[in-house]
Amino acid sequence: MSISRRDVLKTGITIGVLGGVSGILLKAAAEAAGAKAEAPAANIASIPSICGMCMAQCAIYIDVVNGKPVRIRPNTNAPTSAMGICARGVSGIFTAWLNPDAIKKPMARRALVDWVEGKISWEEAKRQLMQSRGGYDDMVEVDWKTAIEIIAKKLKELADNNERHAMTFLFGAWGPTASMRAGVPIARFADAYGCGQITFDNPYCTYPRYLGHWLTWGHGHQAHTVCVDYKEAEAILVVRRNVIGSGVVTETWRFMEAVKKGAKLVVLSPVFDETASYATVWLPVKPGTDLAVLLAFIKYVLDNGYYVEHYLRTFTNAPFLIKENGLPLLASEVAWDKYNMAEPTGFAYVVWDLATNAPAPDAAAKTAALFGQFEVQLKDGTAARVKTALTILKEWVDANLAALAKKHGVEDFFEAVAREADVNIDDLKKAAEIVAKYRAVAPIGWHDPRYSNSPQTWRAVGILLALLGRIQQPGGLFLLTHLIMPYADIYTKVLKYTRKDVPYKTIRGMTFSEYTSANLPAIYVIPLAPPLPGPSDRGARPRPP
């Protein structure tokens, strides 16, 4: 057996390196063992807390070692985090504590620092600020004293020049708790200073949707006060949302459980996002044309009898008789003696009872007509020409879609909507059939694009859900704040004010307190999301310090 010189050198070098490394490792191990023996035991604790990265507010534990957070894990005993928490929540230690890019000191634009230090005038500072708008290269770290001095100097200047009104508080806060927490001290300061106005992000974020819901349901809820019964849902209509990719974690879980069980999914989105990737039908609508698609769905439901008659008669104003001036006909206006009926003693709207072929108080009718035009004799000797609210809705939808068809030079409303939204007509028809046949529920999101027709878009969503009987019903949308909103009346009839009513004070002729006292026993409380199966550490308790 012969060994070359090169092999001898290679072998020797390898043995030498291994020997040196092993010696170093042994020495390090020995030193570590000695240090471990001398070091005191680590102080480890788990602190219960709540994640604030989205509206889910998941319950969490923060594992702390020697006073420093090292891990965030779910509290699997809580409904919101029973299955775990999302990647965003888990990464909170890095993003909020260890991230080298995290801003940990006040930041100010260089022009403001130079201004407060007397190096430049306010006019020059404004000029530089205009130039730097949209950028961040001129942002510099300052201490808290400098940051406060910049604000205080400008406030004093406004006060000295009698321009206190020019100061506006704009703060970001979602949810009533955060709004009240921030709003109270801000309001007190504003009162003391005598400034102009206080506002926050909702007018620029969610109010188009709120307004649409207020006008339709009499209830302007926020996203986190809405619960979709995904367990019973057979179809889901997603409008302007990416439930999977950017929704609240707990809702995403329930949403995906419904999808995995076979719920049909129709998605209206210009973007092929995560939610669209699971869609039964994805309609890549041109931005701002959602309303046209929703009107097509409403017309399809009305034309083909997919609306839920009992629900419309019981829980909506669909059968109410509406006068030519747009106001509902009240029982107090009708000449009941002309119909051999006693006048109702209490407040009531009027419907047309098919059983007697005559008007009747809404709560007394056996079978209220949903469609039709009628004449009703009034106390003043005149006859009111009235239509049911549902008839007016159908006329309005038909007229708008007819105008859209004329715009595109076609006769079929589906073809007109397909051209307007730039979608495939066969997909549009398939989506309408799914929404109508399976009575789709539409999850309500948070943010909303500010198109000019955004409030009407959300009105259309609300009307569609009402037609399909998907509000406050199994497989539908539950509004969880109906008892604390003075304009909530979803359980009986959508409120229509008379000229004598005080807005937001009268519900079916009663004050809010009277309504709540009279109807509380019949109003069931919607439970929060039930606990979901948790991971293997379900039931783990916090470790003591």
XYZ file of C-alpha atoms in Angstrom, residues 15-460:
446
model
C -6.262 15.544 11.808
C -4.680 18.740 13.038
C -7.723 20.821 12.294
C -10.072 18.328 13.916
C -7.870 18.144 16.959
C -7.722 21.901 17.264
C -11.479 22.312 16.814
C -12.257 19.576 19.299
C -9.952 21.190 21.806
C -11.682 24.523 21.364
C -15.115 22.935 21.663
C -14.126 21.019 24.787
C -12.712 24.160 26.343
C -15.871 26.125 25.462
C -18.057 23.357 26.859
C -16.097 23.304 30.085
C -16.306 27.071 30.433
C -20.035 27.009 29.686
C -20.557 24.286 32.280
C -18.702 26.342 34.849
C -20.672 29.464 33.965
C -23.895 27.506 34.145
C -23.026 26.228 37.559
C -22.260 29.724 38.790
C -25.148 31.599 37.062
C -28.431 31.919 38.929
C -31.510 30.166 37.564
C -33.349 32.084 34.856
C -36.466 33.957 35.939
C -39.181 32.676 33.552
C -42.792 33.788 33.510
C -45.769 33.780 31.148
C -47.743 37.015 31.095
C -51.376 36.844 29.853
C -52.159 39.614 27.420
C -54.130 40.526 24.295
C -52.751 40.961 20.786
C -53.693 44.333 19.345
C -52.606 43.794 15.749
C -56.157 43.402 14.407
C -59.781 43.504 15.514
C -59.726 39.859 16.644
C -57.934 40.871 19.866
C -56.626 37.313 20.363
C -55.764 36.236 23.886
C -52.057 35.459 24.179
C -49.296 34.576 26.612
C -45.973 36.420 26.446
C -43.127 34.244 27.714
C -40.620 36.445 29.544
C -37.086 35.365 30.514
C -35.152 37.573 32.925
C -37.432 40.487 32.194
C -37.222 40.245 28.404
C -39.994 38.885 26.140
C -38.831 35.880 24.118
C -41.993 34.311 22.686
C -45.657 34.992 22.011
C -48.012 32.009 22.060
C -51.805 31.604 21.985
C -54.016 31.306 25.016
C -55.876 28.223 23.826
C -58.537 28.557 26.512
C -59.959 31.648 24.791
C -62.469 31.445 21.906
C -60.582 33.931 19.762
C -57.264 32.070 19.882
C -58.296 28.468 20.526
C -56.742 27.209 17.294
C -53.622 29.321 17.628
C -52.656 32.780 16.484
C -51.509 34.088 13.138
C -47.964 34.669 11.916
C -48.352 38.379 12.487
C -49.142 37.811 16.154
C -46.349 35.283 16.654
C -43.832 37.691 15.131
C -44.786 40.472 17.519
C -41.578 40.054 19.534
C -39.496 40.865 16.480
C -41.696 43.540 14.952
C -42.341 45.429 18.184
C -39.261 44.717 20.298
C -36.239 43.395 18.393
C -36.792 44.921 14.962
C -33.740 47.085 14.180
C -35.946 49.296 11.984
C -38.493 49.953 14.729
C -38.883 53.639 15.575
C -38.056 53.994 19.253
C -37.573 57.760 19.495
C -39.616 60.713 18.245
C -39.020 61.590 14.604
C -39.343 65.079 13.119
C -38.619 66.637 9.789
C -35.358 68.580 9.679
C -37.181 71.774 8.680
C -39.225 71.704 11.909
C -36.106 71.151 13.999
C -34.356 74.065 12.304
C -37.452 76.212 12.809
C -37.798 75.509 16.515
C -34.076 76.167 16.965
C -34.486 79.574 15.285
C -32.357 78.754 12.229
C -35.118 79.360 9.679
C -38.468 81.151 9.568
C -41.834 79.422 9.568
C -42.367 80.419 5.946
C -39.085 78.763 4.978
C -40.002 75.696 7.054
C -43.321 75.423 5.185
C -41.504 75.696 1.849
C -39.147 72.870 2.774
C -41.996 70.760 4.152
C -43.874 71.099 0.861
C -40.793 69.924 -1.017
C -40.330 66.888 1.222
C -43.984 65.819 1.156
C -44.272 62.134 0.345
C -40.681 61.391 1.315
C -38.894 60.499 4.504
C -35.215 61.220 3.834
C -35.384 64.426 5.897
C -36.760 62.691 9.020
C -34.357 62.843 11.977
C -34.441 61.472 15.516
C -35.112 64.026 18.233
C -35.555 63.825 21.986
C -38.957 64.188 23.599
C -38.197 67.720 24.738
C -37.590 68.852 21.160
C -40.676 67.045 19.859
C -42.903 68.651 22.485
C -41.285 72.050 21.907
C -42.108 71.903 18.176
C -45.764 71.254 18.956
C -45.966 73.756 21.808
C -44.304 76.548 19.845
C -46.737 76.199 16.969
C -49.752 76.020 19.287
C -48.620 79.178 21.070
C -48.101 80.933 17.757
C -51.648 80.051 16.672
C -53.012 81.251 20.006
C -51.079 84.540 19.856
C -52.397 85.207 16.349
C -55.983 84.338 17.328
C -55.905 81.281 15.036
C -56.710 78.517 17.494
C -59.411 77.278 15.120
C -56.702 76.261 12.630
C -55.623 73.342 14.823
C -57.333 69.979 14.187
C -56.833 66.683 15.996
C -56.729 63.730 13.617
C -56.148 60.468 15.447
C -56.455 56.866 14.424
C -58.612 54.609 16.556
C -60.852 51.689 15.735
C -63.583 50.448 17.983
C -65.528 52.209 20.719
C -62.996 51.374 23.439
C -60.047 52.882 21.620
C -62.108 55.841 20.481
C -63.259 56.658 24.003
C -59.820 56.052 25.472
C -58.197 58.514 23.101
C -61.153 60.825 22.692
C -61.638 61.879 26.311
C -58.195 63.427 26.984
C -58.087 64.911 23.487
C -61.499 66.506 23.986
C -60.442 67.956 27.333
C -57.283 69.421 25.849
C -59.208 70.820 22.880
C -61.720 72.473 25.224
C -58.936 74.002 27.292
C -57.046 75.236 24.241
C -60.133 76.342 22.340
C -59.233 74.627 19.081
C -61.334 73.793 16.070
C -62.306 70.183 15.457
C -61.502 66.623 16.425
C -61.734 63.778 13.970
C -60.265 60.363 13.330
C -59.836 57.904 10.508
C -63.400 56.639 10.081
C -64.600 59.432 7.748
C -61.811 58.466 5.369
C -62.078 54.730 5.918
C -65.402 53.135 6.794
C -68.130 55.781 6.686
C -69.313 55.090 3.111
C -70.215 51.596 4.310
C -71.699 52.837 7.583
C -73.890 55.273 5.703
C -75.148 52.558 3.379
C -76.091 50.362 6.333
C -77.725 53.205 8.255
C -79.907 54.094 5.284
C -80.898 50.483 4.665
C -80.952 48.623 7.960
C -81.147 51.520 10.402
C -77.979 50.065 11.881
C -74.500 51.375 11.155
C -72.373 48.689 12.703
C -68.617 48.290 12.652
C -66.848 45.245 11.249
C -65.890 43.667 14.546
C -69.480 43.838 15.815
C -70.689 41.589 13.017
C -70.748 37.809 13.169
C -71.345 35.632 10.105
C -72.810 32.215 10.802
C -70.416 30.432 8.445
C -71.321 27.060 9.922
C -74.809 27.179 8.390
C -73.910 29.178 5.276
C -74.380 27.408 1.958
C -72.981 30.241 -0.156
C -70.824 33.292 0.537
C -70.695 36.508 -1.489
C -67.465 38.452 -0.934
C -67.555 42.115 -1.973
C -64.451 44.309 -1.706
C -62.762 41.972 0.760
C -59.898 39.537 0.963
C -61.142 37.506 3.917
C -58.335 34.950 3.700
C -55.399 37.213 2.941
C -56.138 40.260 5.069
C -59.153 39.518 7.234
C -59.454 39.063 10.980
C -57.824 35.746 11.864
C -60.774 34.238 13.696
C -63.148 35.058 10.844
C -60.714 33.549 8.345
C -60.790 30.247 10.243
C -64.588 30.105 10.215
C -64.662 31.213 6.584
C -62.302 28.440 5.517
C -64.254 25.837 7.493
C -67.314 26.765 5.420
C -65.333 26.598 2.184
C -63.891 23.195 3.101
C -67.404 21.930 3.859
C -68.476 22.878 0.344
C -70.021 26.334 0.652
C -70.232 28.043 -2.741
C -68.057 31.143 -2.989
C -68.670 34.151 -5.261
C -65.971 36.826 -5.164
C -66.228 40.332 -6.622
C -62.676 41.655 -6.800
C -60.475 43.198 -9.487
C -57.548 41.297 -7.955
C -57.003 37.549 -7.993
C -56.209 37.492 -4.282
C -56.141 34.632 -1.783
C -59.928 34.624 -1.389
C -60.520 34.729 -5.144
C -58.266 31.688 -5.528
C -60.888 29.615 -3.656
C -63.897 31.061 -5.495
C -66.520 28.970 -7.221
C -66.977 32.030 -9.431
C -64.523 34.911 -9.468
C -65.810 38.106 -11.078
C -62.832 40.434 -11.732
C -65.046 43.504 -11.765
C -63.728 46.816 -12.963
C -63.152 48.986 -9.851
C -66.303 50.863 -8.861
C -68.723 48.643 -10.800
C -69.689 46.340 -7.920
C -73.036 48.144 -7.670
C -74.072 47.164 -11.196
C -73.337 43.499 -10.443
C -75.285 43.645 -7.179
C -78.282 45.205 -8.941
C -78.206 42.309 -11.393
C -78.269 39.876 -8.468
C -81.209 41.725 -6.878
C -83.177 41.707 -10.134
C -82.467 37.999 -10.620
C -83.732 37.259 -7.099
C -86.907 39.318 -7.599
C -87.665 38.084 -11.114
C -87.234 34.421 -10.223
C -88.932 34.370 -6.822
C -85.887 33.545 -4.723
C -86.820 36.101 -2.058
C -88.021 34.774 1.307
C -91.618 35.948 1.644
C -92.151 35.154 5.336
C -88.935 36.930 6.293
C -89.785 40.014 4.244
C -93.253 40.260 5.795
C -92.014 39.694 9.334
C -88.714 41.531 9.592
C -88.578 44.192 6.883
C -90.590 47.112 5.549
C -91.113 45.348 2.189
C -94.953 45.259 2.530
C -95.316 48.797 3.918
C -97.501 51.030 1.786
C -95.561 54.068 0.593
C -97.276 57.278 -0.488
C -96.347 59.245 -3.580
C -94.330 61.681 -1.457
C -92.069 58.810 -0.368
C -93.318 58.597 3.226
C -94.916 55.458 4.664
C -98.660 55.466 5.207
C -99.482 55.543 8.923
C -102.472 53.881 10.537
C -103.471 57.219 12.053
C -104.106 58.614 8.531
C -106.500 55.895 7.296
C -110.309 56.160 7.401
C -110.788 52.723 8.952
C -114.568 53.088 9.138
C -114.609 52.874 5.326
C -113.296 49.316 5.704
C -115.507 48.346 8.657
C -112.473 48.239 10.940
C -111.747 49.860 14.274
C -108.903 52.327 14.318
C -105.729 50.882 15.932
C -104.993 52.299 19.356
C -101.242 52.261 18.964
C -98.666 53.366 16.440
C -98.682 51.240 13.271
C -97.700 51.266 9.627
C -100.154 50.136 6.970
C -99.971 47.158 4.598
C -102.421 45.657 2.092
C -103.926 42.448 3.471
C -104.493 39.910 0.693
C -106.813 37.928 2.967
C -109.353 40.784 3.140
C -108.284 42.724 0.049
C -108.113 45.854 2.197
C -105.572 47.885 4.148
C -104.578 46.707 7.611
C -102.159 47.657 10.376
C -98.848 45.907 9.656
C -98.973 43.740 12.776
C -102.616 42.689 12.243
C -102.541 41.601 8.594
C -102.862 37.884 7.878
C -101.028 37.969 4.538
C -99.467 41.285 3.646
C -98.995 41.925 -0.068
C -95.352 42.238 -1.083
C -96.068 43.718 -4.513
C -98.804 45.954 -5.855
C -100.289 49.428 -6.209
C -103.438 50.345 -4.276
C -105.748 53.181 -3.237
C -106.461 53.781 0.441
C -109.210 56.054 1.780
C -107.929 58.683 4.223
C -109.588 60.569 7.067
C -109.377 63.849 5.173
C -111.677 62.443 2.480
C -108.980 61.908 -0.140
C -107.607 58.656 -1.506
C -103.902 57.949 -1.310
C -102.260 56.116 -4.175
C -99.714 53.821 -2.577
C -97.283 51.077 -3.534
C -95.518 48.505 -1.423
C -91.907 49.281 -0.592
C -90.812 46.140 -2.435
C -92.631 47.297 -5.563
C -90.775 50.611 -5.452
C -87.480 48.755 -4.994
C -88.158 46.581 -8.040
C -89.125 49.575 -10.160
C -85.951 51.395 -9.129
C -83.705 48.410 -9.891
C -85.415 47.753 -13.239
C -85.126 51.415 -14.246
C -81.418 51.594 -13.422
C -80.598 48.399 -15.262
C -82.703 49.544 -18.250
C -80.675 52.757 -18.350
C -77.465 50.713 -18.214
C -78.689 48.525 -21.090
C -79.466 51.648 -23.131
C -75.986 52.984 -22.406
C -74.380 49.857 -23.865
C -76.903 49.453 -26.691
C -78.194 46.039 -25.580
C -81.491 44.687 -24.293
C -80.452 41.998 -21.800
C -79.563 43.380 -18.371
C -76.984 40.642 -17.791
C -75.179 41.632 -20.978
C -75.284 45.299 -19.963
C -73.833 44.564 -16.517
C -71.185 42.250 -17.978
C -70.041 45.044 -20.270
C -70.141 47.660 -17.521
C -68.127 45.527 -15.082
C -65.971 43.971 -17.810
C -66.707 40.381 -16.746
C -67.717 37.221 -18.584
C -71.502 37.080 -18.996
C -71.674 33.318 -18.383
C -69.732 33.724 -15.124
C -72.048 36.580 -14.150
C -75.148 34.442 -14.695
C -73.602 31.531 -12.805
C -72.754 33.821 -9.891
C -76.321 35.195 -9.799
C -77.727 31.664 -9.697
C -75.440 30.683 -6.812
C -76.226 33.821 -4.804
C -79.969 33.396 -5.278
C -80.373 29.618 -5.059
C -78.123 29.100 -2.032
C -79.099 32.383 -0.320
C -75.581 33.718 -0.011
C -74.428 35.666 3.024
C -72.011 38.571 2.543
C -69.356 39.176 5.205
C -69.011 42.860 6.060
C -65.496 44.225 5.937
C -63.719 47.093 7.567
C -62.144 49.515 5.125
C -63.945 50.586 1.970
C -62.851 52.350 -1.217
C -64.277 55.840 -1.506
C -66.031 55.590 -4.851
C -68.906 57.995 -5.380
C -71.358 55.072 -5.330
C -69.887 53.290 -2.276
C -72.840 53.987 0.079
C -75.261 52.738 -2.592
C -73.096 49.649 -3.092
C -73.449 48.739 0.573
C -77.153 49.531 0.463
C -77.411 46.971 -2.328
